[in-house]
PDB file of C-alpha atoms in Angstrom:
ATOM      1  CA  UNK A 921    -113.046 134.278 -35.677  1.00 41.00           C
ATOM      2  CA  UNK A 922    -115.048 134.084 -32.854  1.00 46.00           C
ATOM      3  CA  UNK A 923    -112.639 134.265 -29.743  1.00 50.00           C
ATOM      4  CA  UNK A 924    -112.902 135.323 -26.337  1.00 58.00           C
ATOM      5  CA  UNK A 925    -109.481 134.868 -24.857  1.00 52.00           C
ATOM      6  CA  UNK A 926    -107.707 134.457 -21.625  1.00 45.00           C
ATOM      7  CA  UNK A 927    -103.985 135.233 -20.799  1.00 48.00           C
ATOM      8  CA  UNK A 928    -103.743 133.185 -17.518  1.00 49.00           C
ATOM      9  CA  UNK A 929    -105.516 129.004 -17.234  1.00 85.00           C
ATOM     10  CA  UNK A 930    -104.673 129.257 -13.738  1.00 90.00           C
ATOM     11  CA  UNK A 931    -104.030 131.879 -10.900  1.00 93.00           C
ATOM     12  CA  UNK A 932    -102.929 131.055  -7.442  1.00 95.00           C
ATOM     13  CA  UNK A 933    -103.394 134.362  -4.535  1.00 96.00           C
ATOM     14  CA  UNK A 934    -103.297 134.389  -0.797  1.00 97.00           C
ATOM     15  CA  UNK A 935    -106.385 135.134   1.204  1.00 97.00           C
ATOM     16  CA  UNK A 936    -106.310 139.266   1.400  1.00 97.00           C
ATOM     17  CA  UNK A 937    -104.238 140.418  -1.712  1.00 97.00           C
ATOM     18  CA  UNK A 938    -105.627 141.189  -4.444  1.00 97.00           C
ATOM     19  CA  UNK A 939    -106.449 139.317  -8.070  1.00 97.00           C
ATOM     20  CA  UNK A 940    -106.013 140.374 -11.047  1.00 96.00           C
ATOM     21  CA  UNK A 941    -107.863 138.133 -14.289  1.00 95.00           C
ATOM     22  CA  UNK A 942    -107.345 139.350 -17.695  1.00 93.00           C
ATOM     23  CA  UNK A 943    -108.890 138.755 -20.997  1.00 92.00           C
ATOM     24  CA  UNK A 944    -108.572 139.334 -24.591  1.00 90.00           C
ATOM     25  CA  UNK A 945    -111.589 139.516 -26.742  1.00 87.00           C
ATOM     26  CA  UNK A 946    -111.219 139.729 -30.714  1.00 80.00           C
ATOM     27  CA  UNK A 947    -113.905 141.433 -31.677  1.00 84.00           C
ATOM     28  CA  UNK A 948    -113.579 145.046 -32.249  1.00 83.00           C
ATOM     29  CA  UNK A 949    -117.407 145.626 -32.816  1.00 82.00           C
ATOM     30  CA  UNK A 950    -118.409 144.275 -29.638  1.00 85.00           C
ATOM     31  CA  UNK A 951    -119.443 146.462 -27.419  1.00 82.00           C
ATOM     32  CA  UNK A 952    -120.466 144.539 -23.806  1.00 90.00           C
ATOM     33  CA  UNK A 953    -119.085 142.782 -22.171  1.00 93.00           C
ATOM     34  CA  UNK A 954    -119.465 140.664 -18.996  1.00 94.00           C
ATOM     35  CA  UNK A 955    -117.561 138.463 -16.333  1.00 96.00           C
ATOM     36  CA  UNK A 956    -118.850 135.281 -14.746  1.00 97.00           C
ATOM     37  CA  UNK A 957    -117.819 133.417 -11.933  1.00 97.00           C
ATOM     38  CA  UNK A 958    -118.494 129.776 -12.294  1.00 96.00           C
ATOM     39  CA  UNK A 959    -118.253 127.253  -8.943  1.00 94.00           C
ATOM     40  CA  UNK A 960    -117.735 123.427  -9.193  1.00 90.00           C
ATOM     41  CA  UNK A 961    -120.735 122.080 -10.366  1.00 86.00           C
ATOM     42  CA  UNK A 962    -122.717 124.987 -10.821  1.00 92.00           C
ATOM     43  CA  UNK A 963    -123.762 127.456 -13.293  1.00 95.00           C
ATOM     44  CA  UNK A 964    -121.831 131.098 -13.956  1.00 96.00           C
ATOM     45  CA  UNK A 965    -122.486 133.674 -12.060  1.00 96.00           C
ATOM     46  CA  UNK A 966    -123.136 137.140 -12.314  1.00 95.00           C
ATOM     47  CA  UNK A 967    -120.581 139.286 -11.229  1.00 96.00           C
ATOM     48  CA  UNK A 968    -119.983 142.690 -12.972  1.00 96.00           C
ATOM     49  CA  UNK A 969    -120.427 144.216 -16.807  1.00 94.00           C
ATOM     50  CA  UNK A 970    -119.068 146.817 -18.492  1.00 95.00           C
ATOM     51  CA  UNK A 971    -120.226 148.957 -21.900  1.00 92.00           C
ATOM     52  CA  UNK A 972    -117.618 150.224 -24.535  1.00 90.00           C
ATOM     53  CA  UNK A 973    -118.343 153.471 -23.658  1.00 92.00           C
ATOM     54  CA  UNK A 974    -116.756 152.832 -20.177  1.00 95.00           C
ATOM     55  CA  UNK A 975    -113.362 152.060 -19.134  1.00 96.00           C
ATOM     56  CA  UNK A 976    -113.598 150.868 -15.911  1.00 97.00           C
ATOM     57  CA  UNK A 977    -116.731 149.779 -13.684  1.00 97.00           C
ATOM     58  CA  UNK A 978    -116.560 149.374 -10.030  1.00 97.00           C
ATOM     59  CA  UNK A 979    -118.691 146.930  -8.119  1.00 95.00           C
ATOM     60  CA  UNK A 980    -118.350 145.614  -4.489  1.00 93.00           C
ATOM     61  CA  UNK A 981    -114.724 144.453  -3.951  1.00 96.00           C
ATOM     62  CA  UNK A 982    -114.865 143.998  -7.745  1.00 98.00           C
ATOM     63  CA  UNK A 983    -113.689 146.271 -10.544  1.00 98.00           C
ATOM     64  CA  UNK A 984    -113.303 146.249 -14.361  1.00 98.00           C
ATOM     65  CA  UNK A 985    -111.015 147.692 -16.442  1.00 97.00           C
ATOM     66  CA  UNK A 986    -111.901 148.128 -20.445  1.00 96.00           C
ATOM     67  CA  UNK A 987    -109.151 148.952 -22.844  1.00 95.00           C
ATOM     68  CA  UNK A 988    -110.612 148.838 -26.575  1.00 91.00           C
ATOM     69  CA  UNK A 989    -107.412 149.684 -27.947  1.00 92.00           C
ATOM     70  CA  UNK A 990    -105.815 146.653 -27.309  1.00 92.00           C
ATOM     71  CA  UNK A 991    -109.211 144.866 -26.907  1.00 91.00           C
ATOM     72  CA  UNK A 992    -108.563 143.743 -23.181  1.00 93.00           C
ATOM     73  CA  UNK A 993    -110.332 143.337 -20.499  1.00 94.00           C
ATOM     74  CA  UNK A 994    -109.156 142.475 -16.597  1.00 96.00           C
ATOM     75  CA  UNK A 995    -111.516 142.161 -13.716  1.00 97.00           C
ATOM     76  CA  UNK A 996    -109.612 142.998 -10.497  1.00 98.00           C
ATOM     77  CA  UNK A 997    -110.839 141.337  -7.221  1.00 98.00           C
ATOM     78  CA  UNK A 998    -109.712 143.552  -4.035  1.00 97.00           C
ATOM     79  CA  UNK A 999    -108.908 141.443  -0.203  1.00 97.00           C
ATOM     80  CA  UNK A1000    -109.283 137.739  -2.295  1.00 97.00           C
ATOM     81  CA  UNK A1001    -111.445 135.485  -0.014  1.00 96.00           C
ATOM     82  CA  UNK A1002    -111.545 131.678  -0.014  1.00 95.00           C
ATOM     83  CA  UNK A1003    -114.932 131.933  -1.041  1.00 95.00           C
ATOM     84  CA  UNK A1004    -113.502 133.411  -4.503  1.00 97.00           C
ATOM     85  CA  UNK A1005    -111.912 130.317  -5.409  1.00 96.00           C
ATOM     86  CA  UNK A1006    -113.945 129.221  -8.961  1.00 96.00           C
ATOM     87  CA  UNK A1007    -113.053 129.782 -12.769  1.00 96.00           C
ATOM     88  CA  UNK A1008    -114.009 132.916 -13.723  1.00 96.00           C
ATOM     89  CA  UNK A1009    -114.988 133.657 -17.541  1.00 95.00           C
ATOM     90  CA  UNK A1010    -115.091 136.921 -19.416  1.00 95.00           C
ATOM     91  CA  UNK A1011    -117.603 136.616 -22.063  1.00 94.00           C
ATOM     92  CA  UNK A1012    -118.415 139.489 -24.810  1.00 91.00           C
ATOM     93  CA  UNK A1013    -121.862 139.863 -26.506  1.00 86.00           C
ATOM     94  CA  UNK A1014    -121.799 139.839 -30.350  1.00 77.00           C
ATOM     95  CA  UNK A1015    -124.932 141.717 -32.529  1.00 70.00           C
ATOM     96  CA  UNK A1016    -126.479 139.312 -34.513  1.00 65.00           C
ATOM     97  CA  UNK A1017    -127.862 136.041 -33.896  1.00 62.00           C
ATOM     98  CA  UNK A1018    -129.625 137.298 -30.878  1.00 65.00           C
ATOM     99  CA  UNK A1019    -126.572 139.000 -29.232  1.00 72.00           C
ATOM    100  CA  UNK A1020    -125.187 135.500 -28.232  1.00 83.00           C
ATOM    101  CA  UNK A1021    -122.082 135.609 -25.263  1.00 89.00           C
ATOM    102  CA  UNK A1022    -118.992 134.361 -26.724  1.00 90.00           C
ATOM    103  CA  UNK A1023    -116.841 133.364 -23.655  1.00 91.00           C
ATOM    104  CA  UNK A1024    -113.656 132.430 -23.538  1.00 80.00           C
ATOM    105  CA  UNK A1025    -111.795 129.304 -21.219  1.00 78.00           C
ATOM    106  CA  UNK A1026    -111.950 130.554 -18.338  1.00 91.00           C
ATOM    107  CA  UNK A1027    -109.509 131.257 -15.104  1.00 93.00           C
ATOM    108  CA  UNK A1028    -109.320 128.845 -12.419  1.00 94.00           C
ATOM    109  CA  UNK A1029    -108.790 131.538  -8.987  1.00 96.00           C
ATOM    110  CA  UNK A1030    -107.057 129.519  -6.306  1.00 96.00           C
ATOM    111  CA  UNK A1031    -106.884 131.302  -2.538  1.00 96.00           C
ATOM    112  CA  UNK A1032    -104.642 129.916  -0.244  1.00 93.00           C
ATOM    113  CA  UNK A1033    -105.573 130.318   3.435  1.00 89.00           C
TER     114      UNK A1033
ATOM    115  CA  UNK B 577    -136.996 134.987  -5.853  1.00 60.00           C
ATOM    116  CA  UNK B 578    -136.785 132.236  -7.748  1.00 81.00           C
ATOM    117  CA  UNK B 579    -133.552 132.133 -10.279  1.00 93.00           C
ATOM    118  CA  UNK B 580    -133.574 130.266 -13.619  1.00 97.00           C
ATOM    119  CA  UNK B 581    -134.400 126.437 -12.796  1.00 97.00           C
ATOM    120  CA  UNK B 582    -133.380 124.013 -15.075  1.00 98.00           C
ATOM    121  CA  UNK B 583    -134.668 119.849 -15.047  1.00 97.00           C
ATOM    122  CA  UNK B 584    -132.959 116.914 -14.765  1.00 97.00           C
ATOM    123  CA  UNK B 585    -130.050 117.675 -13.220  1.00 97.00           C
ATOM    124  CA  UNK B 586    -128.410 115.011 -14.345  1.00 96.00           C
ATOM    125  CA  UNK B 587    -129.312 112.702 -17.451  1.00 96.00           C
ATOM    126  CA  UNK B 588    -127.280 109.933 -18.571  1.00 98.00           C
ATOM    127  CA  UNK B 589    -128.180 108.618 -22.423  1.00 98.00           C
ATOM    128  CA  UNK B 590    -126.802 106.172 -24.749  1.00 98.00           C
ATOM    129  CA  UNK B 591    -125.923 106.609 -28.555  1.00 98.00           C
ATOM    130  CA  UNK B 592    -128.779 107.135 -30.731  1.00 98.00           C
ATOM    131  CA  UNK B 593    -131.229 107.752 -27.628  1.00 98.00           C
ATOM    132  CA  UNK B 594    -132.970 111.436 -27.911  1.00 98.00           C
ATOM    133  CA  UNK B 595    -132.753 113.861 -24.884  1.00 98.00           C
ATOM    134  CA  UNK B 596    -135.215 116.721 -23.636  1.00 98.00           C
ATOM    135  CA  UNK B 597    -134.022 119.374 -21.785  1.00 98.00           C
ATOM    136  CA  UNK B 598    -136.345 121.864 -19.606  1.00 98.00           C
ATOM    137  CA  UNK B 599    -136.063 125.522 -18.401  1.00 98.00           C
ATOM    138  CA  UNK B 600    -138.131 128.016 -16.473  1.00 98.00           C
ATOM    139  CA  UNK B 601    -136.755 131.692 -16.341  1.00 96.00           C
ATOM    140  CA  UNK B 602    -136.512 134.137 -13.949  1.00 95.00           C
ATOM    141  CA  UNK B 603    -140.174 135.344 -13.061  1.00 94.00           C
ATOM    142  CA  UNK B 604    -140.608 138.246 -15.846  1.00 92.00           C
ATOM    143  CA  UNK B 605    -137.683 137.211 -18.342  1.00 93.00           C
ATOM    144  CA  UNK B 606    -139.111 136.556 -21.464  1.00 92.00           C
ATOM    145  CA  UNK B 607    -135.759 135.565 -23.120  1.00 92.00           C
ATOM    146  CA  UNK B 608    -134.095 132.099 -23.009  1.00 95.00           C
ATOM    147  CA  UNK B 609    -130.703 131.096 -24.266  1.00 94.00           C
ATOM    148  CA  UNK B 610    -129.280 127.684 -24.234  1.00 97.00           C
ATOM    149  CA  UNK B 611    -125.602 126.663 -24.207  1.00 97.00           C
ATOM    150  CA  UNK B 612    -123.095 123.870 -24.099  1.00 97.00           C
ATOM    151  CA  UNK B 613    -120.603 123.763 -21.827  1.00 95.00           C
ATOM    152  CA  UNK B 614    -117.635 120.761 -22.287  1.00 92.00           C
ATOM    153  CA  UNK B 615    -115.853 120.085 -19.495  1.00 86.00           C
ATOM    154  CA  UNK B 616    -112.600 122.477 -19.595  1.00 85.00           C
ATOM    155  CA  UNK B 617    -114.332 125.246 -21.484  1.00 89.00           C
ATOM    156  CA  UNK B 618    -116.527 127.927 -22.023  1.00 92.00           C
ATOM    157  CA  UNK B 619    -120.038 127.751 -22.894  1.00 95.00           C
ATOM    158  CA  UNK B 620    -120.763 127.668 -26.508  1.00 95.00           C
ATOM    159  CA  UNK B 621    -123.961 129.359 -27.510  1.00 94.00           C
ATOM    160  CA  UNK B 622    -126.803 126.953 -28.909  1.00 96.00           C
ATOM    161  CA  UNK B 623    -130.431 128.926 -29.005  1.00 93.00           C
ATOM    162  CA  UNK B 624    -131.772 131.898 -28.401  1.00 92.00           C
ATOM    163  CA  UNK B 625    -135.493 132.575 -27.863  1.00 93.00           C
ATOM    164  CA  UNK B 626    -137.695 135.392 -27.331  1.00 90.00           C
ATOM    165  CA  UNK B 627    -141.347 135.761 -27.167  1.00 89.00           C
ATOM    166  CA  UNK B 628    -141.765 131.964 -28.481  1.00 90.00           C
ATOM    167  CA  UNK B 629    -139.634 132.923 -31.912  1.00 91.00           C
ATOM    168  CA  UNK B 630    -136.113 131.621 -32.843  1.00 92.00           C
ATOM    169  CA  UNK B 631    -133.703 135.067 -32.217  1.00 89.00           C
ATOM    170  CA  UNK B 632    -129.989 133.253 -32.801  1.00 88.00           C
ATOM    171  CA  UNK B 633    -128.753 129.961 -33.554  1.00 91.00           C
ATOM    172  CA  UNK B 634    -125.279 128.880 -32.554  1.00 92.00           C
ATOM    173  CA  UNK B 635    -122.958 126.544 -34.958  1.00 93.00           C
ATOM    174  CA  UNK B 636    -124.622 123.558 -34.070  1.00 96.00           C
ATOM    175  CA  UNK B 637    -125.979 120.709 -36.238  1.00 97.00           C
ATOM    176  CA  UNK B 638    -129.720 120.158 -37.190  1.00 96.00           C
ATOM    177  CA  UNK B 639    -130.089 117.498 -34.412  1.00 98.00           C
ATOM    178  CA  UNK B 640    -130.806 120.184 -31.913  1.00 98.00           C
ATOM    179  CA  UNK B 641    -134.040 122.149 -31.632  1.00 97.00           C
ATOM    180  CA  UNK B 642    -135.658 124.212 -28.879  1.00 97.00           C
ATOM    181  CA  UNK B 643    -138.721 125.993 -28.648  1.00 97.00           C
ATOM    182  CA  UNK B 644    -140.420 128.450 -26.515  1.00 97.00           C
ATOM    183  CA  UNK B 645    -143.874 128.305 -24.697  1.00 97.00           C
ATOM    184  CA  UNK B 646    -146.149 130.999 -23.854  1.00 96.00           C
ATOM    185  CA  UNK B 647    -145.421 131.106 -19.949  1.00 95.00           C
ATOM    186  CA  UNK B 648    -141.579 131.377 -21.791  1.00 96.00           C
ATOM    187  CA  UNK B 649    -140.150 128.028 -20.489  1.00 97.00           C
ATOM    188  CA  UNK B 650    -138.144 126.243 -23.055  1.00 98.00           C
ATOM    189  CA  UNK B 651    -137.263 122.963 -23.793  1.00 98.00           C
ATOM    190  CA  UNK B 652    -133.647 121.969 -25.928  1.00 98.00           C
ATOM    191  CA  UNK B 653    -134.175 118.568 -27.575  1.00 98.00           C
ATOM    192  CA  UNK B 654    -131.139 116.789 -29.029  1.00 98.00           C
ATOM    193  CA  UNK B 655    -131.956 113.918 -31.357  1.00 98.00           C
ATOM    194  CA  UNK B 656    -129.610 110.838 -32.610  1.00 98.00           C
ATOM    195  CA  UNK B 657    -127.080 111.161 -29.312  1.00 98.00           C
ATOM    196  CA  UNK B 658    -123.452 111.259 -29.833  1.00 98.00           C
ATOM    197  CA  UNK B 659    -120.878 110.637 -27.434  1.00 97.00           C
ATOM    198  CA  UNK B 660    -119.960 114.031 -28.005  1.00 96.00           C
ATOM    199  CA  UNK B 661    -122.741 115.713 -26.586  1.00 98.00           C
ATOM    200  CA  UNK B 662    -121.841 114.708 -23.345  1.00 97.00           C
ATOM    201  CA  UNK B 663    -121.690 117.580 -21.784  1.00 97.00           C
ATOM    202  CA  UNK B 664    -123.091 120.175 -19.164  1.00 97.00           C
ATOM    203  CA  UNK B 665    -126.200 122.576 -20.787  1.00 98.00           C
ATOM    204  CA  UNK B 666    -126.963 126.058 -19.687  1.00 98.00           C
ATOM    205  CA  UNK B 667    -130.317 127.966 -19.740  1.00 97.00           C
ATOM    206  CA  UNK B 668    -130.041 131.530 -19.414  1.00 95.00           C
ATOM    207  CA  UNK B 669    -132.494 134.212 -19.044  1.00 94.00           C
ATOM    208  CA  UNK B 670    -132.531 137.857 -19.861  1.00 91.00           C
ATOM    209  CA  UNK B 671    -135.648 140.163 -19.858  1.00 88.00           C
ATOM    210  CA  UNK B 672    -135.380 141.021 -23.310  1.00 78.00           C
ATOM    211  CA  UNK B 673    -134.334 138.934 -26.243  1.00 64.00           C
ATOM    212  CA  UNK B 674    -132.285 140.121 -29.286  1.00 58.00           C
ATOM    213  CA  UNK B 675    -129.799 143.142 -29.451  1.00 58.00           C
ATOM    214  CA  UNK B 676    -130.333 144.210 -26.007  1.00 60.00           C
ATOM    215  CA  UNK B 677    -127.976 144.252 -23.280  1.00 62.00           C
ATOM    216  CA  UNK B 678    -129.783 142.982 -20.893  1.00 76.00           C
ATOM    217  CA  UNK B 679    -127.946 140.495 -18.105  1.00 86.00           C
ATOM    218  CA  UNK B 680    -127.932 137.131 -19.494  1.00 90.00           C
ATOM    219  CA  UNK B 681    -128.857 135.154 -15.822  1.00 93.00           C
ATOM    220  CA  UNK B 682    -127.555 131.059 -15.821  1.00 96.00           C
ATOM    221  CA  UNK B 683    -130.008 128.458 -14.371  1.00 97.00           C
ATOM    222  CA  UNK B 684    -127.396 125.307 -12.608  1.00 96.00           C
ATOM    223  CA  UNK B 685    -127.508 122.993 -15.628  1.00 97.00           C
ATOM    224  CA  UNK B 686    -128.413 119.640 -16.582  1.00 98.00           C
ATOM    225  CA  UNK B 687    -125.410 117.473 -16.927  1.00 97.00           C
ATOM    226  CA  UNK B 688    -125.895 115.101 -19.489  1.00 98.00           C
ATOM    227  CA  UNK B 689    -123.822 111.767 -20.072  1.00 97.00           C
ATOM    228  CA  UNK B 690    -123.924 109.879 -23.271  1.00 98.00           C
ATOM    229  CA  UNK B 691    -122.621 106.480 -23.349  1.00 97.00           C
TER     230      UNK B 691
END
């Protein structure tokens, strides 16, 4: 079915280590995929994306990792700042009806000071 | 630059009422997707529009439409309210529409409250 899965509802770090958010996606065939960071009362946020014919992106203090073998995806967040606190969504882009995102949950990132 | 705006921001509605929902995309986008977002969860995807033509259509019943307009803003109506369409919508935009992979951008939302 259509899924977009994550491992962890919650995550709790201290200000300056580093996060780790994983996701599972179900689809096999899908070949893009994308995480968004979404604060209180606002919409998500582009972060960072990634094509199937990667395994790992890097952005600034952000980096994914693709692994289509097990269909998972983590987006690692390097020196966590409060400002990171927000859920954070993986979503994965399905061919067909338009290439709509299927996202998942979410993670709710918590820094503590 | 402008991002995607979206109006009202907030909206409440009782049963039965219909709703209209506005979007104007990024300067140069000429794709627009709509989604739901219930409190909780992810966004589930309603619309998608390119170039003024229908390009996907989520799992949602007939009582929502959309359409696109030349200048590419959209509107999502939702007729015959139900309590369960409270909820917070999403425009997106992209630059293309369809198969591409283009960034899908989010405009803040209108959160709508049916009572």
């Amino acid at each position: 079915g259509e899924s977009v899965g994550l491992h962890l509802p919650t995550l709790s770090v201290q200000e300056g280590d580093n996060s780790i958010i994983n996701c599972a996606y179900s689809n096999s065939a899908s070949d893009y995929f994308i995480w968004y960071k979404q604060e209180s009362g606002k919409g998500p946020q582009f972060i960072i994306d990634i094509r199937s014919n990667m395994d790992k992106r890097q952005g600034q203090r952000v980096t994914v990792l693709l692994n289509k073998t097990v269909k998972h995806l983590s987006l690692q967040i390097a020196a966590t700042q409060p400002g990171d606190s927000a859920v954070y969504f993986c979503a994965e882009r399905w061919w067909g009806q338009g290439g709509k995102l299927i996202f998942g949950q979410g993670t709710e990132l918590s820094v503590k000071p | 630059d402008a991002g995607v705006t979206q109006s009202p921001t907030h909206l409440i509605k009782t049963r039965g009422q219909h709703v209209t929902l506005r979007c104007s995309p990024i300067s140069g986008h000429k794709s627009v997707s709509w989604y739901q977002q219930v409190l909780g969860q992810g966004p589930q995807f309603i619309f998608q529009y390119y170039e003024k033509e229908e390009r996907g259509r989520g799992n949602f019943p007939d009582r929502f439409s959309a359409r696109q307009f030349p200048n590419y803003s959209s509107e999502l109506n939702v007729n015959a309210l139900l309590l369960g369409d409270s909820a917070l919508y999403l425009c997106a935009s992209s630059l293309e529409g369809g198969e591409s992979t283009d960034t899908q951008y989010f405009g803040p939302g209108t959160r709508l409250t049916v009572l």
